[in-house]
Coordinates of C-alpha atoms in Angstrom, one line a residue:
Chain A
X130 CA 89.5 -21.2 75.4
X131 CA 92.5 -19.5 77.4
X132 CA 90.8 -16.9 80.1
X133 CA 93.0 -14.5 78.0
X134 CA 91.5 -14.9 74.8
X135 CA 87.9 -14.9 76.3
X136 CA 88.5 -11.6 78.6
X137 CA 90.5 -9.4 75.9
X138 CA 91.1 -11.2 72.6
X139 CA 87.8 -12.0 71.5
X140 CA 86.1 -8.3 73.0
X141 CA 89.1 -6.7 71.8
X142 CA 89.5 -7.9 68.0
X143 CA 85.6 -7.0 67.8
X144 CA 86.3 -3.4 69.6
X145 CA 88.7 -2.9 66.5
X146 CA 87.1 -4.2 64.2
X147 CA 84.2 -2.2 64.6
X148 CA 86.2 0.9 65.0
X149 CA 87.8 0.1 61.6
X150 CA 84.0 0.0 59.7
X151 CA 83.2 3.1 61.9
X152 CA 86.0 4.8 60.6
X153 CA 85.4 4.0 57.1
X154 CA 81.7 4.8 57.0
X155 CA 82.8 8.2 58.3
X156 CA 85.2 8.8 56.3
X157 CA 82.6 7.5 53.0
X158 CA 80.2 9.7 54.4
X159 CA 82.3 12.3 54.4
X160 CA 82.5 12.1 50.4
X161 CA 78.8 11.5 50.1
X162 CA 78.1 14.6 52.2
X163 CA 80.5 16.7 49.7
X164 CA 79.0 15.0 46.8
X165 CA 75.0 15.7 48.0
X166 CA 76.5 19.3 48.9
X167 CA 77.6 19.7 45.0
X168 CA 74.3 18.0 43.8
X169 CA 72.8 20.7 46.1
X170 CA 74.2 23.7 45.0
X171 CA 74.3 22.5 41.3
X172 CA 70.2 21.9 41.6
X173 CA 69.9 25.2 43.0
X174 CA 71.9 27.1 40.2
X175 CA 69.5 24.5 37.2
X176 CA 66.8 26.6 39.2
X177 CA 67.6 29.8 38.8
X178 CA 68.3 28.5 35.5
X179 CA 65.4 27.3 35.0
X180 CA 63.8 30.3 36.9
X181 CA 65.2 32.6 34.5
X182 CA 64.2 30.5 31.1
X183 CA 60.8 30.4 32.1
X184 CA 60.6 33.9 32.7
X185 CA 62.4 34.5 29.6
X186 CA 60.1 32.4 27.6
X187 CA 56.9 33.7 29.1
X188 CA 57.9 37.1 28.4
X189 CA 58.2 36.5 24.6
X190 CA 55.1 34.1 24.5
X191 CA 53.1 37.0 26.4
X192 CA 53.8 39.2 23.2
X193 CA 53.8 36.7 20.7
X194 CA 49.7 35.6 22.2
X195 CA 48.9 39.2 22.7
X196 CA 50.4 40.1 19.2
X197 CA 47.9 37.3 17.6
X198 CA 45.1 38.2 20.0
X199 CA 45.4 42.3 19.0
X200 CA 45.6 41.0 15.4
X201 CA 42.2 38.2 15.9
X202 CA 40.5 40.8 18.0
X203 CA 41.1 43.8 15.3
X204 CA 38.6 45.4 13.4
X205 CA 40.6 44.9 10.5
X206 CA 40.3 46.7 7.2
X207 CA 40.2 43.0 5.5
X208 CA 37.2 41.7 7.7
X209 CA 35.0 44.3 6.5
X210 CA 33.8 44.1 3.0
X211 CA 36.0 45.6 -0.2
X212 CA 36.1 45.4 -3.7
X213 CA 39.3 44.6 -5.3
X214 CA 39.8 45.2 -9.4
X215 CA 42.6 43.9 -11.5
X216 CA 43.2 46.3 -14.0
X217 CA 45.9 43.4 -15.7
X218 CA 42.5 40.6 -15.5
X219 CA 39.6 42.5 -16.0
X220 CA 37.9 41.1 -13.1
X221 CA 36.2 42.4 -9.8
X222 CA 36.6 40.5 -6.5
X223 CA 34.1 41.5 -3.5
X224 CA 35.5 40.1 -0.4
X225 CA 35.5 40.1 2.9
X226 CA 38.4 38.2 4.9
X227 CA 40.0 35.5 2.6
X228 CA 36.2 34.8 1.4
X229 CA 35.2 36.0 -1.9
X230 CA 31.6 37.1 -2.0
X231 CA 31.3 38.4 -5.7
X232 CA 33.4 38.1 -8.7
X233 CA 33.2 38.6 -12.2
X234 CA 34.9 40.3 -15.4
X235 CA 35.0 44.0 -16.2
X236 CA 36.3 46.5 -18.6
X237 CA 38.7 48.6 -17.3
X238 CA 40.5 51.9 -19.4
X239 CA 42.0 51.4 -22.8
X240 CA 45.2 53.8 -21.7
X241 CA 45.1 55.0 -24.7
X242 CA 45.0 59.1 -25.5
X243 CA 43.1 61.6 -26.9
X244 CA 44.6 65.3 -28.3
X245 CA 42.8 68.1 -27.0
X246 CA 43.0 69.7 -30.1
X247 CA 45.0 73.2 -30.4
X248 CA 45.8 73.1 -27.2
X249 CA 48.5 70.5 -27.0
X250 CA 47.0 69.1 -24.2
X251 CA 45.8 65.4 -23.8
X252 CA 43.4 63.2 -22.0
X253 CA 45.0 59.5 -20.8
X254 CA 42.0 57.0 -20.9
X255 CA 43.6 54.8 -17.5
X256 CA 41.3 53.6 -14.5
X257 CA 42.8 55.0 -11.4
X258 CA 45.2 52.5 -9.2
X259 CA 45.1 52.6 -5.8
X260 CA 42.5 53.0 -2.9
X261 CA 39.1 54.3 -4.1
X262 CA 35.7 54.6 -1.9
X263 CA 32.3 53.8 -3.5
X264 CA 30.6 57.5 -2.4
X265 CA 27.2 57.1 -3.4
X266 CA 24.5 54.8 -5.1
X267 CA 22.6 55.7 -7.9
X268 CA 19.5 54.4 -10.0
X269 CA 19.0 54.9 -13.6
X270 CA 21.9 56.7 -13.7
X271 CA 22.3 58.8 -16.9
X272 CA 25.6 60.0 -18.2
X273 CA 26.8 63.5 -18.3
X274 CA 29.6 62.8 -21.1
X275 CA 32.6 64.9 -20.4
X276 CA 34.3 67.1 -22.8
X277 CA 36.3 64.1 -24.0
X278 CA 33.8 62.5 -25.3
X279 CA 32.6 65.3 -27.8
X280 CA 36.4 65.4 -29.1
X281 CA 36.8 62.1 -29.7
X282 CA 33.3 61.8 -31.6
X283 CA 34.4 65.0 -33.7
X284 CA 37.9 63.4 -34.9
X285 CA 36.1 60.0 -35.2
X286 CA 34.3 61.8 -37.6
X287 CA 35.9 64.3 -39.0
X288 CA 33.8 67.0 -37.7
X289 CA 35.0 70.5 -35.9
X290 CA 33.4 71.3 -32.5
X291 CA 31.7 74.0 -31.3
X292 CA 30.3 74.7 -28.1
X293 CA 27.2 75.9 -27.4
X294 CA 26.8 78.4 -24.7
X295 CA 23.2 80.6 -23.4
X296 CA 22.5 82.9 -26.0
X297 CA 24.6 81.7 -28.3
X298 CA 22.8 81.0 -31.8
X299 CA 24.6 78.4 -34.9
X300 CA 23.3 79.4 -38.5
X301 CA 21.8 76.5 -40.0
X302 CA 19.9 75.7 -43.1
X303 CA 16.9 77.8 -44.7
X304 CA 17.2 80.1 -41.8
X305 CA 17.1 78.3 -38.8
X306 CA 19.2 78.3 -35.9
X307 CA 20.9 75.9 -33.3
X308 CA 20.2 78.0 -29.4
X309 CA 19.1 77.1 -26.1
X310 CA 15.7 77.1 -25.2
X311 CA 15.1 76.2 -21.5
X312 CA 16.6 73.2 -20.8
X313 CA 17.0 72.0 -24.4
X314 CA 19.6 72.5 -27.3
X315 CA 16.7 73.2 -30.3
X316 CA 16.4 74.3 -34.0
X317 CA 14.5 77.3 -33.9
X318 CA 13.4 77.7 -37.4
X319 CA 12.1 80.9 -39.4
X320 CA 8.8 80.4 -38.0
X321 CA 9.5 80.0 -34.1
X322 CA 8.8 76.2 -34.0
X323 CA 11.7 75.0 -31.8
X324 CA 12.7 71.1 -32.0
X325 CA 14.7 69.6 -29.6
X326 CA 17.6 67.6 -30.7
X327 CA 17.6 64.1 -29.7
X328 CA 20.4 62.7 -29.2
X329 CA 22.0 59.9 -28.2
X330 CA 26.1 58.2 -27.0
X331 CA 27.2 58.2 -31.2
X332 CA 24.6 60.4 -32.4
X333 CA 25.4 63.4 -31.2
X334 CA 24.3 67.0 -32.2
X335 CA 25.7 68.4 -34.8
X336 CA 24.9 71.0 -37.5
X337 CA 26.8 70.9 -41.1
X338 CA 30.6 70.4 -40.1
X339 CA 30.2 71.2 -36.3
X340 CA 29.9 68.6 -33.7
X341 CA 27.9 70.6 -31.1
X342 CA 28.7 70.1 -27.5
X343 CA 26.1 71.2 -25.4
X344 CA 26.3 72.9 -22.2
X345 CA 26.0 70.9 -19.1
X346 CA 22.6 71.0 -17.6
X347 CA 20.6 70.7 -20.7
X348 CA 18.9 67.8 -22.1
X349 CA 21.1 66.7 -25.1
X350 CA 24.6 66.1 -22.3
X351 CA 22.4 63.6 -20.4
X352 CA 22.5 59.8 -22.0
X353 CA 20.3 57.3 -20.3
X354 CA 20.2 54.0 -20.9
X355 CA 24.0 53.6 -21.5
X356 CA 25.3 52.6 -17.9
X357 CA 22.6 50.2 -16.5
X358 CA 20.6 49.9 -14.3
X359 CA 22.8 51.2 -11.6
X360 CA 26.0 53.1 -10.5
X361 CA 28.8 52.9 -7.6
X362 CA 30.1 56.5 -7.9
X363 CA 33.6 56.6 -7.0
X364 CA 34.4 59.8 -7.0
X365 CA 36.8 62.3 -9.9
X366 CA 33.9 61.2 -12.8
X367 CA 34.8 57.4 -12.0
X368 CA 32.3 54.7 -11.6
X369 CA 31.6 51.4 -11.7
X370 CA 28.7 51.0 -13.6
X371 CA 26.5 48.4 -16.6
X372 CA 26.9 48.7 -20.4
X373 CA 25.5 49.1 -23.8
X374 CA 28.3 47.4 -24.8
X375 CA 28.0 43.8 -23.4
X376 CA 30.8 42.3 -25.9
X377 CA 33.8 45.4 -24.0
X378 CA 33.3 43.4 -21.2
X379 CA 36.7 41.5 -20.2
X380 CA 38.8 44.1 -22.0
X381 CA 40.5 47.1 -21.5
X382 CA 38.4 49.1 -23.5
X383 CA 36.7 51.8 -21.2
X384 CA 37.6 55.8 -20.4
X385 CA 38.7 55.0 -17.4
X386 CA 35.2 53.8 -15.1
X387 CA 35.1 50.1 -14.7
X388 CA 32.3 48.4 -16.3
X389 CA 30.3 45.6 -16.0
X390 CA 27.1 43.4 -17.0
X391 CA 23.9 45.1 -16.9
X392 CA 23.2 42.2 -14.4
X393 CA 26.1 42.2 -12.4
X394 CA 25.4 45.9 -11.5
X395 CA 22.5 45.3 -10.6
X396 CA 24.3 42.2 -8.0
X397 CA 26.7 44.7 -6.8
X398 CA 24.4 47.6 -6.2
X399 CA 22.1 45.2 -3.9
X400 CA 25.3 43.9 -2.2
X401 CA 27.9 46.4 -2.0
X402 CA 27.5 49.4 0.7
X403 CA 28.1 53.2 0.9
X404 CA 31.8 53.5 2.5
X405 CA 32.7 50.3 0.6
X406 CA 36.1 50.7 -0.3
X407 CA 37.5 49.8 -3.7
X408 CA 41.2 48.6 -4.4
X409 CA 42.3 49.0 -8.1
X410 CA 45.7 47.5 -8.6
Chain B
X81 CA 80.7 1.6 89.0
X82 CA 83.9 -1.2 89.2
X83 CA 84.1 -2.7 85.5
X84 CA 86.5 -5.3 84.7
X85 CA 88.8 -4.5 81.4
X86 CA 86.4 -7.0 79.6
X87 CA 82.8 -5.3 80.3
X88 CA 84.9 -2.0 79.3
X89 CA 85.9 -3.5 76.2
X90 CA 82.5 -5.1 75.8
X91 CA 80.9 -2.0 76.3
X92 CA 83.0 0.0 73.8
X93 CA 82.6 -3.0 71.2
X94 CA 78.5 -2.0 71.9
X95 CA 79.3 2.0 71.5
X96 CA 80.7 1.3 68.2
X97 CA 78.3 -0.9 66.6
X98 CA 75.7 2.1 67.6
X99 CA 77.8 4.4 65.8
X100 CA 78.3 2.3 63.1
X101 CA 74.1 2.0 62.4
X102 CA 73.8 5.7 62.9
X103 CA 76.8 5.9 60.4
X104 CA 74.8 3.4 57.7
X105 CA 71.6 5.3 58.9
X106 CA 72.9 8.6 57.7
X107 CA 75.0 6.9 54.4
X108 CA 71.3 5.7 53.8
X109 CA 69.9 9.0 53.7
X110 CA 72.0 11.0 51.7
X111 CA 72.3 8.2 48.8
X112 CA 68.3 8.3 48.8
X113 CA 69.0 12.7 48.4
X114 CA 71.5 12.0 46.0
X115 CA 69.2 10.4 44.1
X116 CA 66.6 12.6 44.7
X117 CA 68.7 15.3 43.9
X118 CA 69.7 14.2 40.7
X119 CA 66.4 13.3 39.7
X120 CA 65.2 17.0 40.3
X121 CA 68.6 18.6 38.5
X122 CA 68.0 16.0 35.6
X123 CA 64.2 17.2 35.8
X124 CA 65.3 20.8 35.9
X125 CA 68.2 20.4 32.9
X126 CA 65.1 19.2 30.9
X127 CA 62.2 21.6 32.3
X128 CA 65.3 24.4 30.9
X129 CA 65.8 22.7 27.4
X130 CA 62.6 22.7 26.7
X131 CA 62.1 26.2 28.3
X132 CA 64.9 27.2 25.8
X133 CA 63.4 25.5 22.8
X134 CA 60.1 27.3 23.2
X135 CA 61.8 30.3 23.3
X136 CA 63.8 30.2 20.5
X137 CA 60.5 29.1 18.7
X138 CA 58.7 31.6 20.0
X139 CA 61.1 34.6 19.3
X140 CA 61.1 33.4 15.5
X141 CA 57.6 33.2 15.5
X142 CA 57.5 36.6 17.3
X143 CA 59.5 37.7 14.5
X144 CA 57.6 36.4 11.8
X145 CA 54.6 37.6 13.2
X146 CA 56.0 41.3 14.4
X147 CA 57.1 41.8 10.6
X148 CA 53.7 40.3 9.4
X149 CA 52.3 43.3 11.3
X150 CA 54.7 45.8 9.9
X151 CA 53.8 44.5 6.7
X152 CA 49.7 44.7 7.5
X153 CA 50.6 48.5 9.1
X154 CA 52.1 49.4 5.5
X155 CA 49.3 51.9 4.5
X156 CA 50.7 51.9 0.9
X157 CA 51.1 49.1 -1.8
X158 CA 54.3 46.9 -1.0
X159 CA 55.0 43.3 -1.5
X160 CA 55.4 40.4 1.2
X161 CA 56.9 37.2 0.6
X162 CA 56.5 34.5 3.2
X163 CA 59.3 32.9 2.8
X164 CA 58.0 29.1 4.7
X165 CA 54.9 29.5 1.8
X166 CA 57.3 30.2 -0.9
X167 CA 54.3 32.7 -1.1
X168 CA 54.4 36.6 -2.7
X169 CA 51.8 39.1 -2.6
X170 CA 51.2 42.9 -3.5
X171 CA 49.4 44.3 -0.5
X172 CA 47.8 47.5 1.0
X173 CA 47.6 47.4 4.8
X174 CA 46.0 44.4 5.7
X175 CA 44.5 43.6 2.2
X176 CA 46.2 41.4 -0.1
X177 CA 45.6 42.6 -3.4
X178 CA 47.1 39.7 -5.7
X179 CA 48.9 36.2 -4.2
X180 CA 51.3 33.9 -6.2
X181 CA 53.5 31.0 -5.8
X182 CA 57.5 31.6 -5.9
X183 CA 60.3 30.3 -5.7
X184 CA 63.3 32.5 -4.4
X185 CA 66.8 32.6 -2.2
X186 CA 66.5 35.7 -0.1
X187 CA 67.2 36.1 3.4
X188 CA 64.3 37.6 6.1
X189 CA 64.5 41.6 5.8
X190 CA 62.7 44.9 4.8
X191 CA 64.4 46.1 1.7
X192 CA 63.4 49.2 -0.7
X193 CA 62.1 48.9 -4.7
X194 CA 64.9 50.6 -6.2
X195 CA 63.8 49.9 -9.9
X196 CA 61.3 48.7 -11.9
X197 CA 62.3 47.2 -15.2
X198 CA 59.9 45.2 -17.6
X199 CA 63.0 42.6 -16.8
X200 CA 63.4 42.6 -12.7
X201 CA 62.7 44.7 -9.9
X202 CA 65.4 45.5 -8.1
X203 CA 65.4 45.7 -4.2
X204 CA 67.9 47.3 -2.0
X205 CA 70.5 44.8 -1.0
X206 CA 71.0 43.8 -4.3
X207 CA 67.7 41.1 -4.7
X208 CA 65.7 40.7 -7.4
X209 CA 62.2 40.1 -8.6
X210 CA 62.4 38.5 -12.4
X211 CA 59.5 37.0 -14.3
X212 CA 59.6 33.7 -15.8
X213 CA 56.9 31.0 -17.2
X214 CA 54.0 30.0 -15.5
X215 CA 55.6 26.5 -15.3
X216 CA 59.0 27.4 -14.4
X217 CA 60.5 25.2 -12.0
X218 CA 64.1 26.3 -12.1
X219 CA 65.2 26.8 -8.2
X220 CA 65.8 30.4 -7.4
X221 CA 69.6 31.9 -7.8
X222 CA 70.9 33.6 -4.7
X223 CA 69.2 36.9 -3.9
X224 CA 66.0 36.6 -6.5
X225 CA 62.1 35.8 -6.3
X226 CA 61.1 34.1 -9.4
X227 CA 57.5 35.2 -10.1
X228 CA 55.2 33.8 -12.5
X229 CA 55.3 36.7 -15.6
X230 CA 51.5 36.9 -15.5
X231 CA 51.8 38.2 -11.8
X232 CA 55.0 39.7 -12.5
X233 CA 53.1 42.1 -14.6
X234 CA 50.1 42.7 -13.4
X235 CA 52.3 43.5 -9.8
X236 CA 54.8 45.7 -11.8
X237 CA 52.9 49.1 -12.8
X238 CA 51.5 49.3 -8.9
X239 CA 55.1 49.2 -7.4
X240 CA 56.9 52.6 -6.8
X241 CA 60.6 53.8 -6.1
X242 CA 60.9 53.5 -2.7
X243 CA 58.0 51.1 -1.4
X244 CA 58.6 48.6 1.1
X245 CA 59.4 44.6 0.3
X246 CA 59.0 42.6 3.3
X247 CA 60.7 39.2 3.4
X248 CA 59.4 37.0 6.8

């Protein structure tokens, strides 16, 4: 080896050499910087990005959960107990929530109607849609029949009505007369005996062609025994309430108050509360 | 210091070769942030799909549930027809009065009764409510709610000009 070589070839060819690599590394980490630059800035906008769909989404998922939670948390009408009727099924549903306590079928009104005679006017035999509240419990409830009830038994049979008012006295036969005495509509014949009439839902009083109707408050405009045991008074002369007439059940057969079995009154009145309300659709 | 042209270019040789490692030292650490980087922008990409599709659920099912409530708030009888269930009811507030299966074509939306027919109730925005059997299994037209007649008419005579129909 020439003392040439040895002194400046050989430490000179290296020299460049490694300048050469040098200079490409720098110049390849040049592009790596500006490529971990872009990856830098690019991660920091999928941040904010990210930043912003989170927020986004919690913001909607807040009111979604406190939406549900309200709605879990509420004292709901349908978590409290309620009776539901179907006019179009005949049947009563007591429920509370989606769970049904109590069912079973009922009468419900005929919608038919009834002339008021000579007055033009009419009475529509429906039961009431809509939202009712039982009001009040009773036992051995007796039924005060209103004025329809007189009208229809007078054209059922053919009879005219009269009403009988305090001091008011109807002719009868061999002397006697149809009045009020105390709490009682009477015969008070020729010789003073007075004889109540007893009456009952089809036998009402009458005397010759006149179907009496007797003023409320007296003993012959009080049934008992036709509704049951019990009654769920829902107000406007509406009720549910038992029957004389097991065989209506199921149909749509009533004035208007929904009617069940003498036993299922009985259920409901031991089961249903004061307050309860009632939804007739 | 007296160097002779070889140490100098000896010397230099060494300068560069320690450049050169603290070159490759550096190239090292940026490729292992590159990758690190693109692991947390690929992480972040996904984090904000999935961010996005909970949102999107989450608005529908705010939706759903914001016009369950308006339904639930209706003091009055109106109908509500979950359209996922293919389920119609007549309500009042929060109680559901009667429940049926149907089958119907009608967009989400709060329309109006408009009329009741023994034939169809129509609903603003031109929709329909018609009755057919109880085994009916035709699929809905466009813009009606096939309801079982039974249910049909025992809705019908509870439904007023005017009441609410909520579609969610």
């Amino acid at each position: 080896m020439t003392t040439l070589t040895k002194n400046f070839l050989i430490p000179g060819t290296a020299s460049l050499v490694l300048a050469a690599v040098a200079g490409w590394q720098w110049s390849d980490l040049r592009v790596l910087r500006a490529e971990r630059d872009a990856h830098r800035q690019a991660l920091a906008g999928d941040s904010t990005l990210l930043k912003s769909a989170l927020a986004e989404a919690k913001v909607v998922t807040d009111s979604l959960t406190s939406l549900l939670d309200s709605r879990a948390s509420s004292d709901s009408a349908a978590n409290r107990p309620y009776l539901v009727v179907s006019i179009a099924d005949n049947r009563l549903w007591f429920r509370q929530g989606n769970e049904v306590l109590f069912t079973t079928r009922v009468a419900t009104g005929s919608g038919k109607f009834l002339e008021k005679a000579g007055t033009g006017e009419q009475w529509k035999f429906e039961t009431p849609r809509g939202r009712l509240v039982v009001q009040r419990k009773d036992i051995e409830p007796a039924w005060v029949p209103p004025d329809w009830h007189f009208e229809e038994a007078a054209q059922k049979r053919k009879l005219d009505l009269v009403r009988l008012e305090k001091g008011m006295e109807i002719p009868g036969a061999d002397g006697a007369v149809v009045t009020i005495s105390g709490a009682n509509v009477v015969t008070r014949y020729p010789d003073g005996r007075e004889v109540p009439f007893e009456v009952r839902d089809g036998a009402e009083s009458r005397v010759g062609n006149q179907l009496i109707v007797p003023p409320f408050g007296t003993n012959q405009r009080r049934y008992t025994g036709v509704l049951g045991a019990n009654r769920l008074y829902l107000g406007d002369g509406y009720a549910i309430h038992g029957t004389d007439n097991p065989n209506s059940i199921g149909r749509s057969v009533s004035h208007g108050c929904i009617r069940v079995r003498n036993e299922d009154i009985e259920t409901l009145f031991s089961i249903v509360s004061v307050g309860t309300p009632v939804y007739v659709y | 210091m007296n160097m002779t042209p070889r140490g100098l270019l000896i010397a230099l040789s060494l300068l560069l070769a320690i450049v050169s490692a603290g070159l490759v030292a550096q190239r090292s650490a940026i490729i292992t942030e590159l990758d690190v980087l693109a692991e947390a922008s690929a992480s972040a990409v996904d984090a904000t799909v999935d961010a996005g599709i909970t949102l999107d659920v989450d608005r529908i099912r705010l939706a759903l549930e914001r016009a369950r409530s308006a339904s639930a708030k209706d003091a009055v009888a109106h109908l509500a027809l979950e359209l996922g269930d293919g389920r119609l009811s007549l309500e009042r507030g929060e109680i559901v009065l009667r429940a049926t299966a149907v089958r119907s074509a009608v967009p989400r939306g709060v329309h109006l009764v408009e009329s009741i027919e023994p034939k169809q109730i129509r609903l603003s925005g031109g929709y329909a409510l018609v009755p057919v059997a109880a085994d009916d299994s035709t699929e809905a037209a466009a813009g009606t709610v096939r309801v079982p007649r039974a249910d049909f008419e025992a809705m019908r005579p509870n439904l007023a000009v005017g009441m609410q129909a909520f579609f969610f």
